[in-house]
Short mmCIF file of C-alpha atoms and ligand atoms in Angstrom, two decimals:
data_model
loop_
_atom_site.label_atom_id
_atom_site.label_comp_id
_atom_site.label_asym_id
_atom_site.label_seq_id
_atom_site.Cartn_x
_atom_site.Cartn_y
_atom_site.Cartn_z
CA UNK A 1 152.17 122.78 85.42
CA UNK A 2 148.92 124.58 86.73
CA UNK A 3 148.61 128.49 87.00
CA UNK A 4 146.84 130.09 90.05
CA UNK A 5 146.00 133.05 88.02
CA UNK A 6 144.58 131.38 85.45
CA UNK A 7 142.34 129.04 88.03
CA UNK A 8 141.09 131.82 89.94
CA UNK A 9 140.10 134.18 86.75
CA UNK A 10 136.37 135.50 88.03
CA UNK A 11 136.70 133.29 91.38
CA UNK A 12 134.43 134.55 94.47
CA UNK A 13 134.50 132.19 96.61
CA UNK A 14 137.78 129.37 97.00
CA UNK A 15 137.39 126.21 99.48
CA UNK A 16 140.59 124.43 100.35
CA UNK A 17 140.31 120.87 101.92
CA UNK A 18 143.17 117.98 102.73
CA UNK A 19 142.64 114.09 103.84
CA UNK A 20 141.06 112.98 106.62
CA UNK A 21 142.83 112.63 110.41
CA UNK A 22 145.27 115.51 109.08
CA UNK A 23 148.75 114.43 108.87
CA UNK A 24 151.88 117.40 108.54
CA UNK A 25 151.86 117.20 104.40
CA UNK A 26 148.18 117.77 104.71
CA UNK A 27 147.54 120.53 107.33
CA UNK A 28 150.75 122.13 105.70
CA UNK A 29 150.01 122.21 102.64
CA UNK A 30 146.30 123.24 103.04
CA UNK A 31 147.27 126.32 105.84
CA UNK A 32 150.20 127.34 102.70
CA UNK A 33 147.50 127.79 100.27
CA UNK A 34 144.95 129.50 102.41
CA UNK A 35 147.34 132.19 103.35
CA UNK A 36 148.84 132.51 100.03
CA UNK A 37 145.26 133.37 98.66
CA UNK A 38 144.23 135.34 101.52
CA UNK A 39 147.20 137.48 100.68
CA UNK A 40 147.55 137.82 97.26
CA UNK A 41 143.89 137.19 95.71
CA UNK A 42 141.80 139.63 98.41
CA UNK A 43 139.07 139.56 95.71
CA UNK A 44 138.42 135.85 96.30
CA UNK A 45 136.99 134.84 99.59
CA UNK A 46 138.86 131.68 100.87
CA UNK A 47 138.23 129.10 103.42
CA UNK A 48 139.95 126.16 104.31
CA UNK A 49 138.38 122.99 105.77
CA UNK A 50 140.20 120.39 107.55
CA UNK A 51 139.43 117.51 110.62
CA UNK A 52 140.82 118.43 113.88
CA UNK A 53 144.73 118.74 113.13
CA UNK A 54 147.59 117.84 115.85
CA UNK A 55 147.91 120.13 118.91
CA UNK A 56 151.29 120.83 117.95
CA UNK A 57 150.69 122.02 114.05
CA UNK A 58 148.31 124.78 115.96
CA UNK A 59 151.95 126.98 116.07
CA UNK A 60 151.32 127.37 112.28
CA UNK A 61 149.82 130.61 111.18
CA UNK A 62 145.82 130.35 110.11
CA UNK A 63 145.46 127.25 111.97
CA UNK A 64 142.90 128.68 114.35
CA UNK A 65 140.97 129.84 111.44
CA UNK A 66 140.20 126.04 110.09
CA UNK A 67 136.58 125.30 110.06
CA UNK A 68 135.45 122.05 111.25
CA UNK A 69 132.27 122.25 109.93
CA UNK A 70 130.35 122.22 106.41
CA UNK A 71 129.04 126.54 106.13
CA UNK A 72 125.49 127.42 105.07
CA UNK A 73 126.10 128.31 101.43
CA UNK A 74 127.76 125.08 100.15
CA UNK A 75 128.82 126.57 96.79
CA UNK A 76 132.62 127.68 95.89
CA UNK A 77 133.68 128.61 92.21
CA UNK A 78 136.37 126.33 93.03
CA UNK A 79 137.58 123.97 95.26
CA UNK A 80 141.19 122.27 95.69
CA UNK A 81 141.77 119.07 97.50
CA UNK A 82 145.42 118.80 98.60
CA UNK A 83 147.40 115.57 99.48
CA UNK A 84 143.97 113.28 99.18
CA UNK A 85 143.64 110.47 96.56
CA UNK A 86 139.92 110.33 96.31
CA UNK A 87 136.89 111.98 97.36
CA UNK A 88 136.13 109.66 100.19
CA UNK A 89 139.39 110.85 102.12
CA UNK A 90 138.03 114.59 101.98
CA UNK A 91 135.34 113.25 104.73
CA UNK A 92 132.93 115.84 105.76
CA UNK A 93 134.71 118.23 102.78
CA UNK A 94 133.62 115.88 100.40
CA UNK A 95 130.15 117.86 99.53
CA UNK A 96 131.94 120.78 99.23
CA UNK A 97 134.26 119.46 96.40
CA UNK A 98 131.07 117.62 94.59
CA UNK A 99 129.55 120.70 94.71
CA UNK A 100 131.90 122.82 93.62
CA UNK A 101 131.61 124.88 90.05
CA UNK A 102 135.23 123.25 89.54
CA UNK A 103 137.39 121.27 90.92
CA UNK A 104 141.32 121.22 91.16
CA UNK A 105 143.38 118.11 93.04
CA UNK A 106 147.38 118.47 94.20
CA UNK A 107 148.81 115.85 95.23
CA UNK A 108 151.66 112.87 95.30
CA UNK A 109 149.67 109.64 95.86
CA UNK A 110 150.33 106.56 93.60
CA UNK A 111 146.98 105.57 93.87
CA UNK A 112 145.41 109.27 93.24
CA UNK A 113 142.38 108.84 90.87
CA UNK A 114 142.81 112.09 89.17
CA UNK A 115 139.61 112.94 90.41
CA UNK A 116 139.30 116.57 89.54
CA UNK A 117 138.51 118.70 86.80
CA UNK A 118 142.14 120.18 86.87
CA UNK A 119 144.61 117.46 88.38
CA UNK A 120 148.21 118.30 89.36
CA UNK A 121 149.14 114.83 90.60
CA UNK A 122 153.01 113.78 91.09
CA UNK A 123 154.07 110.14 92.55
CA UNK A 124 157.25 110.92 92.78
CA UNK A 125 157.23 114.46 94.60
CA UNK A 126 158.29 114.29 97.94
CA UNK A 127 154.57 115.95 99.67
CA UNK A 128 151.76 117.74 98.31
CA UNK A 129 153.52 120.90 100.21
CA UNK A 130 156.91 120.48 97.75
CA UNK A 131 154.22 120.92 94.90
CA UNK A 132 152.44 123.74 96.21
CA UNK A 133 155.99 125.53 96.99
CA UNK A 134 156.59 124.42 93.20
CA UNK A 135 152.98 126.26 92.43
CA UNK A 136 153.66 129.34 94.47
CA UNK A 137 155.81 132.20 93.47
CA UNK A 138 158.97 132.38 95.16
CA UNK A 139 159.42 135.99 95.98
CA UNK A 140 155.88 135.70 97.20
CA UNK A 141 155.94 132.77 100.08
CA UNK A 142 156.40 135.16 103.38
CA UNK A 143 157.73 133.33 106.46
CA UNK A 144 154.50 131.79 107.87
CA UNK A 145 154.12 130.24 104.43
CA UNK A 146 157.41 128.87 104.37
CA UNK A 147 156.72 127.93 108.12
CA UNK A 148 153.77 125.53 106.74
CA UNK A 149 155.25 124.44 103.50
CA UNK A 150 158.29 123.08 106.00
CA UNK A 151 156.62 121.53 108.29
CA UNK A 152 154.80 119.43 105.53
CA UNK A 153 157.81 118.66 103.54
CA UNK A 154 159.63 117.40 107.10
CA UNK A 155 157.09 115.76 107.80
CA UNK A 156 156.39 113.53 104.81
CA UNK A 157 159.94 112.41 104.35
CA UNK A 158 160.32 111.78 107.75
CA UNK A 159 162.64 114.89 108.50
CA UNK A 160 164.22 114.36 104.93
CA UNK A 161 165.08 110.72 105.66
CA UNK A 162 162.76 108.55 103.72
CA UNK A 163 163.75 107.73 99.76
CA UNK A 164 161.04 110.29 98.25
CA UNK A 165 163.73 113.44 99.42
CA UNK A 166 165.02 114.21 96.78
CA UNK A 167 167.84 117.01 95.27
CA UNK A 168 164.25 119.52 94.38
CA UNK A 169 163.18 118.13 98.12
CA UNK A 170 166.47 120.10 99.54
CA UNK A 171 166.61 122.99 97.47
CA UNK A 172 162.81 123.75 98.47
CA UNK A 173 163.45 123.87 102.11
CA UNK A 174 166.85 125.50 102.05
CA UNK A 175 164.68 128.06 100.07
CA UNK A 176 162.07 128.16 102.67
CA UNK A 177 165.07 128.04 105.43
CA UNK A 178 165.97 131.46 103.79
CA UNK A 179 162.55 133.02 104.45
CA UNK A 180 163.93 133.18 108.19
CA UNK A 181 162.04 130.18 109.73
CA UNK A 182 163.25 128.17 112.72
CA UNK A 183 163.58 125.07 111.11
CA UNK A 184 165.04 123.05 114.18
CA UNK A 185 161.98 124.44 115.94
CA UNK A 186 159.41 123.18 113.99
CA UNK A 187 161.29 119.46 113.47
CA UNK A 188 161.37 119.12 117.06
CA UNK A 189 157.88 120.32 118.11
CA UNK A 190 155.94 118.80 115.47
CA UNK A 191 157.75 115.96 114.64
CA UNK A 192 159.88 114.60 117.47
CA UNK A 193 158.26 116.01 120.80
CA UNK A 194 155.40 113.49 122.10
CA UNK A 195 153.33 113.76 125.39
CA UNK A 196 154.15 111.69 127.94
CA UNK A 197 150.66 109.25 127.05
CA UNK A 198 151.61 109.39 123.76
CA UNK A 199 154.94 107.57 124.88
CA UNK A 200 153.55 105.53 126.94
CA UNK A 201 151.16 104.06 124.08
CA UNK A 202 154.54 103.81 121.71
CA UNK A 203 156.03 101.91 124.78
CA UNK A 204 152.65 99.58 124.85
CA UNK A 205 152.57 99.11 121.24
CA UNK A 206 156.43 98.12 121.02
CA UNK A 207 156.33 96.00 123.68
CA UNK A 208 153.21 93.67 122.55
CA UNK A 209 154.42 93.89 119.13
CA UNK A 210 155.34 90.47 117.75
CA UNK A 211 157.36 89.46 114.36
CA UNK A 212 156.06 87.16 111.58
CA UNK A 213 157.90 85.43 108.43
CA UNK A 214 161.61 84.98 110.44
CA UNK A 215 161.26 88.91 111.71
CA UNK A 216 160.95 90.33 108.27
CA UNK A 217 157.12 91.64 109.00
CA UNK A 218 156.50 93.30 112.55
CA UNK A 219 152.85 94.07 113.57
CA UNK A 220 151.13 95.28 116.58
CA UNK A 221 147.63 97.23 117.47
CA UNK A 222 145.98 99.59 119.85
CA UNK A 223 142.36 99.23 121.15
CA UNK A 224 139.87 101.79 121.65
CA UNK A 225 139.89 100.74 125.15
CA UNK A 226 143.85 101.63 125.76
CA UNK A 227 143.29 104.33 124.03
CA UNK A 228 140.97 105.98 126.25
CA UNK A 229 142.94 104.67 129.08
CA UNK A 230 145.68 106.80 128.47
CA UNK A 231 143.65 109.15 126.95
CA UNK A 232 145.08 109.67 123.66
CA UNK A 233 143.41 110.04 120.25
CA UNK A 234 143.70 108.94 116.98
CA UNK A 235 146.18 111.61 115.74
CA UNK A 236 148.51 110.82 118.78
CA UNK A 237 149.41 107.69 117.24
CA UNK A 238 151.44 108.97 114.72
CA UNK A 239 154.78 107.84 114.52
CA UNK A 240 154.47 104.23 116.09
CA UNK A 241 154.64 102.31 112.89
CA UNK A 242 157.88 103.89 112.07
CA UNK A 243 159.22 103.18 115.17
CA UNK A 244 158.14 99.33 114.12
CA UNK A 245 159.85 100.05 111.21
CA UNK A 246 163.26 100.56 111.91
CA UNK A 247 163.50 97.03 113.90
CA UNK A 248 166.45 95.30 112.84
CA UNK A 249 165.82 92.72 109.87
CA UNK A 250 161.97 93.94 109.23
CA UNK A 251 160.76 94.49 105.63
CA UNK A 252 156.83 95.62 106.44
CA UNK A 253 155.69 97.29 109.60
CA UNK A 254 152.03 96.85 110.22
CA UNK A 255 150.17 99.18 112.92
CA UNK A 256 146.20 98.82 113.87
CA UNK A 257 144.21 100.92 115.96
CA UNK A 258 140.79 100.42 116.48
CA UNK A 259 138.27 103.27 114.92
CA UNK A 260 135.04 101.59 116.42
CA UNK A 261 134.20 98.10 117.43
CA UNK A 262 135.34 95.88 114.68
CA UNK A 263 136.95 98.82 112.06
CA UNK A 264 140.49 99.35 112.41
CA UNK A 265 142.68 101.92 110.52
CA UNK A 266 145.80 100.27 109.43
CA UNK A 267 149.43 102.00 108.82
CA UNK A 268 151.40 100.15 106.54
CA UNK A 269 155.53 101.11 106.35
CA UNK A 270 158.19 99.38 104.34
CA UNK A 271 161.99 99.25 103.76
CA UNK A 272 163.00 98.52 100.74
CA UNK A 273 161.45 95.13 99.29
CA UNK A 274 157.63 95.61 99.99
CA UNK A 275 155.26 97.94 98.27
CA UNK A 276 152.93 98.92 100.69
CA UNK A 277 150.26 100.71 98.26
CA UNK A 278 149.74 97.97 96.46
CA UNK A 279 148.54 96.07 99.62
CA UNK A 280 146.75 98.85 100.48
CA UNK A 281 145.22 99.08 97.11
CA UNK A 282 143.93 95.25 97.83
CA UNK A 283 142.33 96.51 100.55
CA UNK A 284 140.44 99.48 99.72
CA UNK A 285 143.10 102.07 100.61
CA UNK A 286 145.67 103.75 99.21
CA UNK A 287 149.39 105.91 99.60
CA UNK A 288 152.65 105.78 98.34
CA UNK A 289 155.54 102.79 98.02
CA UNK A 290 156.69 102.99 101.17
CA UNK A 291 153.58 104.13 103.43
CA UNK A 292 150.71 103.19 102.84
CA UNK A 293 147.17 102.96 105.02
CA UNK A 294 143.56 101.50 104.81
CA UNK A 295 140.83 100.70 106.80
CA UNK A 296 140.11 97.55 107.69
CA UNK A 297 136.55 95.29 108.77
CA UNK A 298 136.89 92.43 110.87
CA UNK A 299 138.73 91.40 114.03
CA UNK A 300 142.50 91.96 114.37
CA UNK A 301 142.76 88.06 113.85
CA UNK A 302 141.56 88.39 110.15
CA UNK A 303 143.74 91.85 109.91
CA UNK A 304 146.73 90.70 110.56
CA UNK A 305 145.87 87.26 108.68
CA UNK A 306 144.97 88.95 105.24
CA UNK A 307 147.23 91.58 105.60
CA UNK A 308 150.44 89.72 106.08
CA UNK A 309 149.39 87.33 103.29
CA UNK A 310 149.64 90.36 100.89
CA UNK A 311 152.91 91.10 101.85
CA UNK A 312 154.25 87.52 101.99
CA UNK A 313 153.47 87.04 98.28
CA UNK A 314 155.69 89.92 97.51
CA UNK A 315 158.43 88.63 99.68
CA UNK A 316 158.16 85.21 98.33
CA UNK A 317 158.36 86.65 94.84
CA UNK A 318 161.21 88.40 95.77
CA UNK A 319 163.06 85.74 96.94
P1 AMP B 1 149.02 106.52 107.41
O1 AMP B 1 149.60 105.22 107.69
O2 AMP B 1 147.89 107.36 107.95
O3 AMP B 1 150.37 107.66 107.98
O4 AMP B 1 149.10 106.83 105.81
C1 AMP B 1 150.39 106.78 104.98
C2 AMP B 1 150.15 107.18 103.49
O5 AMP B 1 149.04 106.52 103.12
C3 AMP B 1 149.92 108.97 103.68
O6 AMP B 1 150.10 109.35 102.10
C4 AMP B 1 148.19 108.57 103.52
O7 AMP B 1 147.49 109.82 102.74
C5 AMP B 1 147.73 107.28 102.94
N1 AMP B 1 146.58 106.91 103.26
C6 AMP B 1 146.12 106.04 104.40
N2 AMP B 1 145.16 105.68 104.55
C7 AMP B 1 144.45 105.70 103.41
C8 AMP B 1 143.17 105.13 103.06
N3 AMP B 1 142.48 104.38 103.42
N4 AMP B 1 143.28 105.30 101.45
C9 AMP B 1 143.77 105.81 100.74
N5 AMP B 1 144.98 106.40 101.42
C10 AMP B 1 145.45 106.22 102.70
MN1 MN B 2 148.65 113.07 103.94
MN1 MN B 3 151.30 113.79 101.47
#
């Protein structure tokens, strides 16, 4: 088990970063650790780096202090990579990780390569936020830190729904609620609430979805042109793949959106039979058994054919 006191001994500068296109868990775990270090290790100068976060996450304390660009002095004594399986997925902050004197990785991706000097990787954990909760001294968790951790756990468990939700997850959530946070508000505002444009894009993706393999696989995609038309960004498309997944009879859901011409971000979700992390890893991506992702270069047609091919292999094995 990691000990913050040991990691931070003699440390003057600490940096924290999560994966590209930050989600709730990544943002929540980074901001929780950031606040904790700022509060209880005032002798350490701590910075947090993330790409732009969804608007609704700005309710979290410290969100406005997130740095989106590299600093002049890139040498950190210790650098934490959270909710991230490899250096590449740290995006622009990867440089800081590589140049740090000491590196720490805290994560729950099965595909994690244990790429830091110190690694705390628990594939069974619901979320990195739950791992950060375990790391912190309970009585030192403030209401603001609890909000960040709760948001992270809520997002990675699909509001305590997915199979990664363990008794320990509920115990952590209960303890966080005892800190006086407004749990329902965090869930409503950051998980369920969508802008009108987001709902329109969701509607389009559902309307144009196609089912394959007797309805066991469902697929849909959104082009850059549509995103521009509706005025939405990549971070606004979260949740579409989950809605595809809940379709009756579906074992695996595949959702694509265009990053740039000829390059797609692919999100994979499954119910019970398909290990989508295996499929994602086959194409150079990663993730979890029930939720994974990858970047695909080629046409939509190639993407569907190839990815569905890998899903089919698993479904045939199962049959
Ligand atoms: P997403 O579909 O982006 O919501 O991602 C689902 C899960 O897979 C998350 O835990 C991501 O961190 C992980 N993931 C997504 N894309 C990649 C990728 N290209 N490489 C590794 N892991 C990924
Ligand atoms: Mn994540
Ligand atoms: Mn996570």
